[in-house]
PDB file of C-alpha atoms in Angstrom:
ATOM      1  CA  MET A 292       0.000   0.000   0.000  1.00  0.00           C
ATOM      2  CA  THR A 293       1.339   3.429  -0.969  1.00  0.00           C
ATOM      3  CA  LEU A 294       1.129   5.723   2.050  1.00  0.00           C
ATOM      4  CA  ILE A 295       2.925   8.714   0.582  1.00  0.00           C
ATOM      5  CA  ASN A 296       3.380   9.423  -3.108  1.00  0.00           C
ATOM      6  CA  ASP A 297       7.000  10.564  -3.089  1.00  0.00           C
ATOM      7  CA  ARG A 298       9.521  10.990  -5.883  1.00  0.00           C
ATOM      8  CA  TRP A 299      12.395   9.283  -4.036  1.00  0.00           C
ATOM      9  CA  PHE A 300      11.220   7.430  -0.932  1.00  0.00           C
ATOM     10  CA  THR A 301       8.869   4.454  -0.738  1.00  0.00           C
ATOM     11  CA  VAL A 302       6.909   4.381   2.520  1.00  0.00           C
ATOM     12  CA  GLN A 303       5.299   1.197   3.823  1.00  0.00           C
ATOM     13  CA  GLU A 304       3.533   0.477   7.102  1.00  0.00           C
ATOM     14  CA  ILE A 305       5.096  -2.740   8.389  1.00  0.00           C
ATOM     15  CA  GLY A 306       3.317  -2.907  11.735  1.00  0.00           C
ATOM     16  CA  ASN A 307       1.276  -0.923  14.205  1.00  0.00           C
ATOM     17  CA  SER A 308       2.702   2.631  14.085  1.00  0.00           C
ATOM     18  CA  THR A 309       5.817   1.247  12.366  1.00  0.00           C
ATOM     19  CA  PHE A 310       7.014   2.488   8.982  1.00  0.00           C
ATOM     20  CA  ALA A 311       9.759   1.511   6.566  1.00  0.00           C
ATOM     21  CA  ILE A 312      11.153   4.381   4.499  1.00  0.00           C
ATOM     22  CA  SER A 313      13.022   2.843   1.573  1.00  0.00           C
ATOM     23  CA  GLU A 314      15.284   4.128  -1.199  1.00  0.00           C
ATOM     24  CA  TYR A 315      14.755   1.554  -3.937  1.00  0.00           C
ATOM     25  CA  GLY A 316      16.140   3.797  -6.671  1.00  0.00           C
ATOM     26  CA  HIS A 317      19.651   3.303  -5.340  1.00  0.00           C
ATOM     27  CA  TRP A 318      21.675   0.115  -5.779  1.00  0.00           C
ATOM     28  CA  GLU A 319      21.954  -0.378  -2.015  1.00  0.00           C
ATOM     29  CA  LYS A 320      18.163  -0.444  -1.465  1.00  0.00           C
ATOM     30  CA  VAL A 321      18.474   1.270   1.886  1.00  0.00           C
ATOM     31  CA  HIS A 322      15.738   1.078   4.534  1.00  0.00           C
ATOM     32  CA  SER A 323      15.236   3.444   7.458  1.00  0.00           C
ATOM     33  CA  PHE A 324      12.509   2.849  10.021  1.00  0.00           C
ATOM     34  CA  LEU A 325      10.164   5.134  11.951  1.00  0.00           C
ATOM     35  CA  LEU A 326       8.621   3.764  15.148  1.00  0.00           C
ATOM     36  CA  LEU A 327       5.911   5.747  16.928  1.00  0.00           C
ATOM     37  CA  GLY A 328       5.196   5.585  20.648  1.00  0.00           C
ATOM     38  CA  ASP A 329       2.662   7.530  22.688  1.00  0.00           C
ATOM     39  CA  SER A 330       5.019  10.371  23.546  1.00  0.00           C
ATOM     40  CA  GLU A 331       8.020  10.117  21.208  1.00  0.00           C
ATOM     41  CA  ALA A 332       9.153   8.527  17.967  1.00  0.00           C
ATOM     42  CA  ALA A 333      12.392   6.797  16.993  1.00  0.00           C
ATOM     43  CA  LEU A 334      13.916   6.993  13.538  1.00  0.00           C
ATOM     44  CA  ILE A 335      16.353   4.156  12.959  1.00  0.00           C
ATOM     45  CA  ASP A 336      18.939   5.715  10.592  1.00  0.00           C
ATOM     46  CA  THR A 337      18.294   8.543   8.136  1.00  0.00           C
ATOM     47  CA  GLY A 338      19.208   7.053   4.768  1.00  0.00           C
ATOM     48  CA  LEU A 339      21.558   8.016   1.985  1.00  0.00           C
ATOM     49  CA  GLY A 340      21.127  11.768   2.066  1.00  0.00           C
ATOM     50  CA  ILE A 341      20.358  11.879  -1.643  1.00  0.00           C
ATOM     51  CA  ASP A 342      17.005  13.336  -0.603  1.00  0.00           C
ATOM     52  CA  ASN A 343      15.747  14.688   2.729  1.00  0.00           C
ATOM     53  CA  ILE A 344      14.023  11.994   4.779  1.00  0.00           C
ATOM     54  CA  LYS A 345      12.583  14.615   7.132  1.00  0.00           C
ATOM     55  CA  ARG A 346      10.079  15.459   4.411  1.00  0.00           C
ATOM     56  CA  ILE A 347       8.663  11.979   4.995  1.00  0.00           C
ATOM     57  CA  THR A 348       8.815  11.831   8.782  1.00  0.00           C
ATOM     58  CA  ASP A 349       7.078  15.232   8.980  1.00  0.00           C
ATOM     59  CA  GLN A 350       4.144  13.683   7.127  1.00  0.00           C
ATOM     60  CA  LEU A 351       4.019  10.607   9.351  1.00  0.00           C
ATOM     61  CA  THR A 352       4.226  12.132  12.823  1.00  0.00           C
ATOM     62  CA  SER A 353       4.304  15.327  14.856  1.00  0.00           C
ATOM     63  CA  LEU A 354       5.961  13.576  17.802  1.00  0.00           C
ATOM     64  CA  PRO A 355       9.504  14.538  18.808  1.00  0.00           C
ATOM     65  CA  ILE A 356      11.944  12.193  17.045  1.00  0.00           C
ATOM     66  CA  LYS A 357      15.035  10.501  18.411  1.00  0.00           C
ATOM     67  CA  VAL A 358      17.430   9.317  15.696  1.00  0.00           C
ATOM     68  CA  LEU A 359      18.982   5.969  16.648  1.00  0.00           C
ATOM     69  CA  THR A 360      22.055   5.271  14.512  1.00  0.00           C
ATOM     70  CA  THR A 361      22.725   1.604  13.777  1.00  0.00           C
ATOM     71  CA  HIS A 362      26.212   2.574  12.617  1.00  0.00           C
ATOM     72  CA  VAL A 363      28.107   5.469  11.082  1.00  0.00           C
ATOM     73  CA  HIS A 364      28.398   4.748   7.371  1.00  0.00           C
ATOM     74  CA  ALA A 365      27.324   7.398   4.868  1.00  0.00           C
ATOM     75  CA  ASP A 366      24.265   5.481   3.657  1.00  0.00           C
ATOM     76  CA  HIS A 367      22.783   5.460   7.185  1.00  0.00           C
ATOM     77  CA  ILE A 368      23.403   9.041   8.334  1.00  0.00           C
ATOM     78  CA  GLY A 369      22.438  11.004   5.232  1.00  0.00           C
ATOM     79  CA  SER A 370      19.782  13.211   6.849  1.00  0.00           C
ATOM     80  CA  HIS A 371      21.129  13.274  10.416  1.00  0.00           C
ATOM     81  CA  GLY A 372      21.625  17.022  10.155  1.00  0.00           C
ATOM     82  CA  GLU A 373      17.860  17.536   9.886  1.00  0.00           C
ATOM     83  CA  TYR A 374      17.139  16.256  13.414  1.00  0.00           C
ATOM     84  CA  LYS A 375      17.761  17.727  16.863  1.00  0.00           C
ATOM     85  CA  GLU A 376      18.292  14.475  18.756  1.00  0.00           C
ATOM     86  CA  ILE A 377      20.887  12.038  17.400  1.00  0.00           C
ATOM     87  CA  TYR A 378      22.167   9.006  19.291  1.00  0.00           C
ATOM     88  CA  VAL A 379      25.048   6.684  18.464  1.00  0.00           C
ATOM     89  CA  HIS A 380      27.071   3.999  20.228  1.00  0.00           C
ATOM     90  CA  GLU A 381      30.347   5.235  21.652  1.00  0.00           C
ATOM     91  CA  GLY A 382      32.260   2.901  19.341  1.00  0.00           C
ATOM     92  CA  ASP A 383      31.151   4.906  16.296  1.00  0.00           C
ATOM     93  CA  LYS A 384      31.095   8.365  17.901  1.00  0.00           C
ATOM     94  CA  ASP A 385      34.478   9.414  16.515  1.00  0.00           C
ATOM     95  CA  TRP A 386      33.362   8.561  12.977  1.00  0.00           C
ATOM     96  CA  LEU A 387      30.213  10.655  13.433  1.00  0.00           C
ATOM     97  CA  VAL A 388      32.209  13.644  14.666  1.00  0.00           C
ATOM     98  CA  ASN A 389      35.345  13.404  12.511  1.00  0.00           C
ATOM     99  CA  GLY A 390      34.494  11.084   9.608  1.00  0.00           C
ATOM    100  CA  ILE A 391      35.887   7.618   8.893  1.00  0.00           C
ATOM    101  CA  GLY A 392      39.657   7.649   8.710  1.00  0.00           C
ATOM    102  CA  GLY A 393      41.139   6.195   5.553  1.00  0.00           C
ATOM    103  CA  LEU A 394      37.943   6.635   3.523  1.00  0.00           C
ATOM    104  CA  SER A 395      38.276   9.485   1.044  1.00  0.00           C
ATOM    105  CA  ILE A 396      35.446  11.800   0.069  1.00  0.00           C
ATOM    106  CA  GLU A 397      35.954  10.668  -3.534  1.00  0.00           C
ATOM    107  CA  GLN A 398      35.275   7.051  -2.520  1.00  0.00           C
ATOM    108  CA  ILE A 399      32.161   8.064  -0.611  1.00  0.00           C
ATOM    109  CA  ARG A 400      30.824  10.151  -3.501  1.00  0.00           C
ATOM    110  CA  ASP A 401      31.418   7.361  -5.991  1.00  0.00           C
ATOM    111  CA  HIS A 402      29.679   4.897  -3.684  1.00  0.00           C
ATOM    112  CA  ILE A 403      26.628   7.131  -3.224  1.00  0.00           C
ATOM    113  CA  SER A 404      26.214   8.303  -6.819  1.00  0.00           C
ATOM    114  CA  ARG A 405      26.569   5.115  -8.869  1.00  0.00           C
ATOM    115  CA  ASP A 406      23.865   2.788 -10.194  1.00  0.00           C
ATOM    116  CA  ILE A 407      20.870   5.033  -9.495  1.00  0.00           C
ATOM    117  CA  THR A 408      17.791   3.970 -11.430  1.00  0.00           C
ATOM    118  CA  ILE A 409      15.329   6.838 -10.854  1.00  0.00           C
ATOM    119  CA  PRO A 410      15.723  10.614 -11.175  1.00  0.00           C
ATOM    120  CA  THR A 411      17.480  12.207  -8.227  1.00  0.00           C
ATOM    121  CA  PRO A 412      16.265  15.490  -6.723  1.00  0.00           C
ATOM    122  CA  GLU A 413      17.728  18.714  -8.061  1.00  0.00           C
ATOM    123  CA  THR A 414      19.286  19.322  -4.650  1.00  0.00           C
ATOM    124  CA  PHE A 415      21.564  16.273  -5.030  1.00  0.00           C
ATOM    125  CA  ASN A 416      24.983  16.926  -6.542  1.00  0.00           C
ATOM    126  CA  PRO A 417      27.337  13.934  -6.395  1.00  0.00           C
ATOM    127  CA  ASN A 418      30.335  16.229  -6.826  1.00  0.00           C
ATOM    128  CA  THR A 419      29.581  18.190  -3.665  1.00  0.00           C
ATOM    129  CA  TYR A 420      27.923  15.471  -1.553  1.00  0.00           C
ATOM    130  CA  GLN A 421      29.153  15.578   2.035  1.00  0.00           C
ATOM    131  CA  PRO A 422      28.329  12.922   4.655  1.00  0.00           C
ATOM    132  CA  PHE A 423      27.051  14.267   7.953  1.00  0.00           C
ATOM    133  CA  GLN A 424      29.561  15.099  10.659  1.00  0.00           C
ATOM    134  CA  GLY A 425      28.592  16.388  14.091  1.00  0.00           C
ATOM    135  CA  GLU A 426      28.304  15.785  17.795  1.00  0.00           C
ATOM    136  CA  PRO A 427      25.631  13.330  18.926  1.00  0.00           C
ATOM    137  CA  THR A 428      23.030  14.312  21.503  1.00  0.00           C
ATOM    138  CA  GLY A 429      23.950  11.271  23.541  1.00  0.00           C
ATOM    139  CA  LEU A 430      25.608   7.872  23.486  1.00  0.00           C
ATOM    140  CA  LEU A 431      23.938   4.462  23.417  1.00  0.00           C
ATOM    141  CA  LYS A 432      25.266   1.427  25.231  1.00  0.00           C
ATOM    142  CA  ASP A 433      24.413  -2.238  25.343  1.00  0.00           C
ATOM    143  CA  GLY A 434      21.307  -2.881  27.405  1.00  0.00           C
ATOM    144  CA  ASP A 435      19.860   0.617  27.108  1.00  0.00           C
ATOM    145  CA  VAL A 436      16.080   0.778  26.819  1.00  0.00           C
ATOM    146  CA  ILE A 437      14.546   3.678  24.898  1.00  0.00           C
ATOM    147  CA  ASP A 438      10.985   4.301  26.104  1.00  0.00           C
ATOM    148  CA  LEU A 439       8.823   6.031  23.498  1.00  0.00           C
ATOM    149  CA  GLY A 440       5.723   5.876  25.693  1.00  0.00           C
ATOM    150  CA  ASN A 441       4.154   2.393  25.895  1.00  0.00           C
ATOM    151  CA  ARG A 442       6.806   1.201  23.474  1.00  0.00           C
ATOM    152  CA  GLN A 443      10.268   0.123  24.538  1.00  0.00           C
ATOM    153  CA  LEU A 444      13.287  -0.398  22.314  1.00  0.00           C
ATOM    154  CA  GLU A 445      16.193  -2.456  23.618  1.00  0.00           C
ATOM    155  CA  ILE A 446      19.708  -1.676  22.403  1.00  0.00           C
ATOM    156  CA  TYR A 447      22.132  -4.490  21.590  1.00  0.00           C
ATOM    157  CA  HIS A 448      25.766  -3.626  20.866  1.00  0.00           C
ATOM    158  CA  THR A 449      26.539  -5.812  17.846  1.00  0.00           C
ATOM    159  CA  PRO A 450      30.003  -4.846  16.538  1.00  0.00           C
ATOM    160  CA  GLY A 451      31.801  -6.360  13.569  1.00  0.00           C
ATOM    161  CA  HIS A 452      30.582  -4.350  10.588  1.00  0.00           C
ATOM    162  CA  SER A 453      31.623  -1.289  12.575  1.00  0.00           C
ATOM    163  CA  PRO A 454      32.970  -0.920  16.121  1.00  0.00           C
ATOM    164  CA  GLY A 455      29.801   0.739  17.417  1.00  0.00           C
ATOM    165  CA  HIS A 456      27.163  -1.090  15.397  1.00  0.00           C
ATOM    166  CA  ILE A 457      23.898  -1.676  17.248  1.00  0.00           C
ATOM    167  CA  SER A 458      20.783  -3.746  16.702  1.00  0.00           C
ATOM    168  CA  ILE A 459      17.432  -2.691  18.141  1.00  0.00           C
ATOM    169  CA  PHE A 460      14.695  -4.965  19.489  1.00  0.00           C
ATOM    170  CA  ASP A 461      11.205  -3.504  19.559  1.00  0.00           C
ATOM    171  CA  ARG A 462       9.523  -5.204  22.506  1.00  0.00           C
ATOM    172  CA  LEU A 463       6.052  -4.143  21.360  1.00  0.00           C
ATOM    173  CA  GLU A 464       6.013  -5.572  17.839  1.00  0.00           C
ATOM    174  CA  LYS A 465       8.788  -8.138  18.494  1.00  0.00           C
ATOM    175  CA  TYR A 466      10.706  -6.758  15.523  1.00  0.00           C
ATOM    176  CA  LEU A 467      14.498  -6.926  15.446  1.00  0.00           C
ATOM    177  CA  PHE A 468      16.196  -4.146  13.456  1.00  0.00           C
ATOM    178  CA  THR A 469      19.628  -5.412  12.481  1.00  0.00           C
ATOM    179  CA  GLY A 470      21.180  -2.577  10.451  1.00  0.00           C
ATOM    180  CA  ASP A 471      24.049  -4.089   8.448  1.00  0.00           C
ATOM    181  CA  LEU A 472      24.481  -7.107  10.718  1.00  0.00           C
ATOM    182  CA  LEU A 473      21.889  -9.252   8.933  1.00  0.00           C
ATOM    183  CA  TYR A 474      20.113  -8.910   5.595  1.00  0.00           C
ATOM    184  CA  ASP A 475      19.691 -11.040   2.462  1.00  0.00           C
ATOM    185  CA  GLN A 476      20.658 -10.997  -1.260  1.00  0.00           C
ATOM    186  CA  THR A 477      24.106  -9.388  -0.923  1.00  0.00           C
ATOM    187  CA  PRO A 478      26.922 -10.322   1.471  1.00  0.00           C
ATOM    188  CA  ILE A 479      27.095  -8.904   4.968  1.00  0.00           C
ATOM    189  CA  TYR A 480      30.651  -7.737   5.058  1.00  0.00           C
ATOM    190  CA  ALA A 481      33.555  -7.510   7.477  1.00  0.00           C
ATOM    191  CA  TYR A 482      36.590  -7.265   5.205  1.00  0.00           C
ATOM    192  CA  TYR A 483      37.726  -3.662   5.698  1.00  0.00           C
ATOM    193  CA  PRO A 484      40.430  -2.887   8.291  1.00  0.00           C
ATOM    194  CA  SER A 485      37.770  -1.107  10.379  1.00  0.00           C
ATOM    195  CA  THR A 486      35.689  -4.305  10.612  1.00  0.00           C
ATOM    196  CA  SER A 487      36.102  -7.505  12.607  1.00  0.00           C
ATOM    197  CA  PRO A 488      35.064 -10.956  11.345  1.00  0.00           C
ATOM    198  CA  VAL A 489      35.271 -12.379  14.879  1.00  0.00           C
ATOM    199  CA  ASN A 490      33.048  -9.651  16.309  1.00  0.00           C
ATOM    200  CA  LEU A 491      30.584  -9.974  13.433  1.00  0.00           C
ATOM    201  CA  VAL A 492      30.138 -13.701  14.017  1.00  0.00           C
ATOM    202  CA  ASP A 493      29.826 -13.174  17.764  1.00  0.00           C
ATOM    203  CA  SER A 494      27.167 -10.514  17.123  1.00  0.00           C
ATOM    204  CA  LEU A 495      25.256 -12.783  14.748  1.00  0.00           C
ATOM    205  CA  GLU A 496      25.342 -15.506  17.378  1.00  0.00           C
ATOM    206  CA  ARG A 497      24.039 -13.112  19.999  1.00  0.00           C
ATOM    207  CA  ILE A 498      21.038 -11.894  18.009  1.00  0.00           C
ATOM    208  CA  SER A 499      20.198 -15.460  16.981  1.00  0.00           C
ATOM    209  CA  ASN A 500      19.482 -16.152  20.663  1.00  0.00           C
ATOM    210  CA  ILE A 501      17.098 -13.239  21.282  1.00  0.00           C
ATOM    211  CA  GLU A 502      13.768 -14.749  22.304  1.00  0.00           C
ATOM    212  CA  ASP A 503      10.352 -13.882  20.856  1.00  0.00           C
ATOM    213  CA  VAL A 504      11.582 -12.251  17.627  1.00  0.00           C
ATOM    214  CA  MET A 505       8.748 -12.247  15.085  1.00  0.00           C
ATOM    215  CA  MET A 506      10.427 -10.467  12.144  1.00  0.00           C
ATOM    216  CA  ILE A 507      13.905  -9.230  11.258  1.00  0.00           C
ATOM    217  CA  TYR A 508      14.364  -5.935   9.450  1.00  0.00           C
ATOM    218  CA  GLY A 509      17.805  -5.335   7.978  1.00  0.00           C
ATOM    219  CA  SER A 510      18.837  -2.054   6.388  1.00  0.00           C
ATOM    220  CA  HIS A 511      19.222  -3.331   2.819  1.00  0.00           C
ATOM    221  CA  ASN A 512      17.522  -5.451   0.164  1.00  0.00           C
ATOM    222  CA  SER A 513      14.387  -7.448   1.121  1.00  0.00           C
ATOM    223  CA  LEU A 514      12.073  -5.624   3.483  1.00  0.00           C
ATOM    224  CA  GLY A 515      11.522  -8.065   6.330  1.00  0.00           C
ATOM    225  CA  LEU A 516      12.959 -11.520   6.906  1.00  0.00           C
ATOM    226  CA  GLU A 517      11.091 -14.356   8.584  1.00  0.00           C
ATOM    227  CA  LYS A 518      12.286 -15.349  12.050  1.00  0.00           C
ATOM    228  CA  ASN A 519      13.432 -18.786  10.843  1.00  0.00           C
ATOM    229  CA  ILE A 520      16.485 -17.107   9.308  1.00  0.00           C
ATOM    230  CA  LEU A 521      17.896 -16.988  12.834  1.00  0.00           C
ATOM    231  CA  ARG A 522      18.075 -20.798  12.795  1.00  0.00           C
ATOM    232  CA  GLU A 523      20.047 -20.582   9.558  1.00  0.00           C
ATOM    233  CA  VAL A 524      22.347 -18.035  11.175  1.00  0.00           C
ATOM    234  CA  LYS A 525      23.109 -20.482  13.981  1.00  0.00           C
ATOM    235  CA  LYS A 526      23.952 -23.204  11.463  1.00  0.00           C
ATOM    236  CA  GLY A 527      26.153 -20.811   9.486  1.00  0.00           C
ATOM    237  CA  ILE A 528      28.066 -19.754  12.589  1.00  0.00           C
ATOM    238  CA  ILE A 529      28.868 -23.368  13.444  1.00  0.00           C
ATOM    239  CA  PHE A 530      30.123 -23.987   9.902  1.00  0.00           C
ATOM    240  CA  LEU A 531      32.305 -20.870   9.886  1.00  0.00           C
ATOM    241  CA  LYS A 532      33.860 -21.647  13.252  1.00  0.00           C
ATOM    242  CA  GLU A 533      34.424 -25.365  12.643  1.00  0.00           C
ATOM    243  CA  ASN A 534      36.177 -24.642   9.357  1.00  0.00           C
ATOM    244  CA  GLY A 535      38.390 -21.830  10.592  1.00  0.00           C
ATOM    245  CA  LEU A 536      36.823 -19.280   8.266  1.00  0.00           C
ATOM    246  CA  VAL A 537      36.245 -16.442  10.722  1.00  0.00           C
ATOM    247  CA  LYS A 538      39.137 -14.270   9.571  1.00  0.00           C
ATOM    248  CA  PHE A 539      40.077 -11.742   6.928  1.00  0.00           C
ATOM    249  CA  GLY A 540      40.634 -13.045   3.410  1.00  0.00           C
ATOM    250  CA  THR A 541      38.457 -16.155   3.462  1.00  0.00           C
ATOM    251  CA  GLY A 542      36.026 -14.641   0.951  1.00  0.00           C
ATOM    252  CA  ILE A 543      32.267 -14.986   0.554  1.00  0.00           C
ATOM    253  CA  HIS A 544      30.414 -17.703   2.451  1.00  0.00           C
ATOM    254  CA  LYS A 545      26.843 -18.424   1.331  1.00  0.00           C
ATOM    255  CA  PHE A 546      24.164 -19.937   3.528  1.00  0.00           C
ATOM    256  CA  ASN A 547      20.410 -20.431   3.313  1.00  0.00           C
ATOM    257  CA  GLY A 548      19.011 -16.880   3.178  1.00  0.00           C
ATOM    258  CA  PHE A 549      22.170 -14.865   3.848  1.00  0.00           C
ATOM    259  CA  SER A 550      25.883 -14.646   3.151  1.00  0.00           C
ATOM    260  CA  VAL A 551      28.976 -13.095   4.722  1.00  0.00           C
ATOM    261  CA  GLN A 552      32.204 -11.773   3.284  1.00  0.00           C
ATOM    262  CA  PHE A 553      35.507 -11.643   5.176  1.00  0.00           C
TER     263      PHE A 553
END
């Protein structure tokens, strides 16, 4: 069902007061998520920054919005500058404030601007694109609970793809938002120097043991994965560990419903 007829974003209601805001015109097929409580709302990531996601959230709610950052890569913080309250795990704070060391602006611009299949807004110029940098409102840590008013979100520190990557469990809908820790179709990766294959596998193992998960929502590709993928994750972890594959340079490992690249 089309909730908002927008030139760039696709908006879908995926649960009670829960919205996916997707950018299907870009090769990464990025999803951000807006969760409404009684008193506040949480926006999980702010997209690519090719267009302004606040235009969408303004149409969906008048509640004050907390931005919860799964991790600090350019495709997840694109509209951070539009919001007053931004939260990030301490492990990624330095990247948010100072940028990612060793990653040039030319690399970021090439990554953002390639393989786009629909017209981009006039405000987007790939030659001047700048990822957000700034101080967060506050820091998230493992075990934090964000109360939106009759809706609680539990923070899990799930490093590997980045040092401060988090996953978020919505206790109300039993949805698990996994950022770039778990999605389908393309490999989940931990092959850059800033990543950790060991931490990624440990994080996958941890989320596979969260009880009562009904659906998994990663930040790329298919919108919503059935909970049985967590059983496949457990099997994949055993295979990776038993075969000594949890290290840089071992390549792409494909399993039923997901893959990883080290």
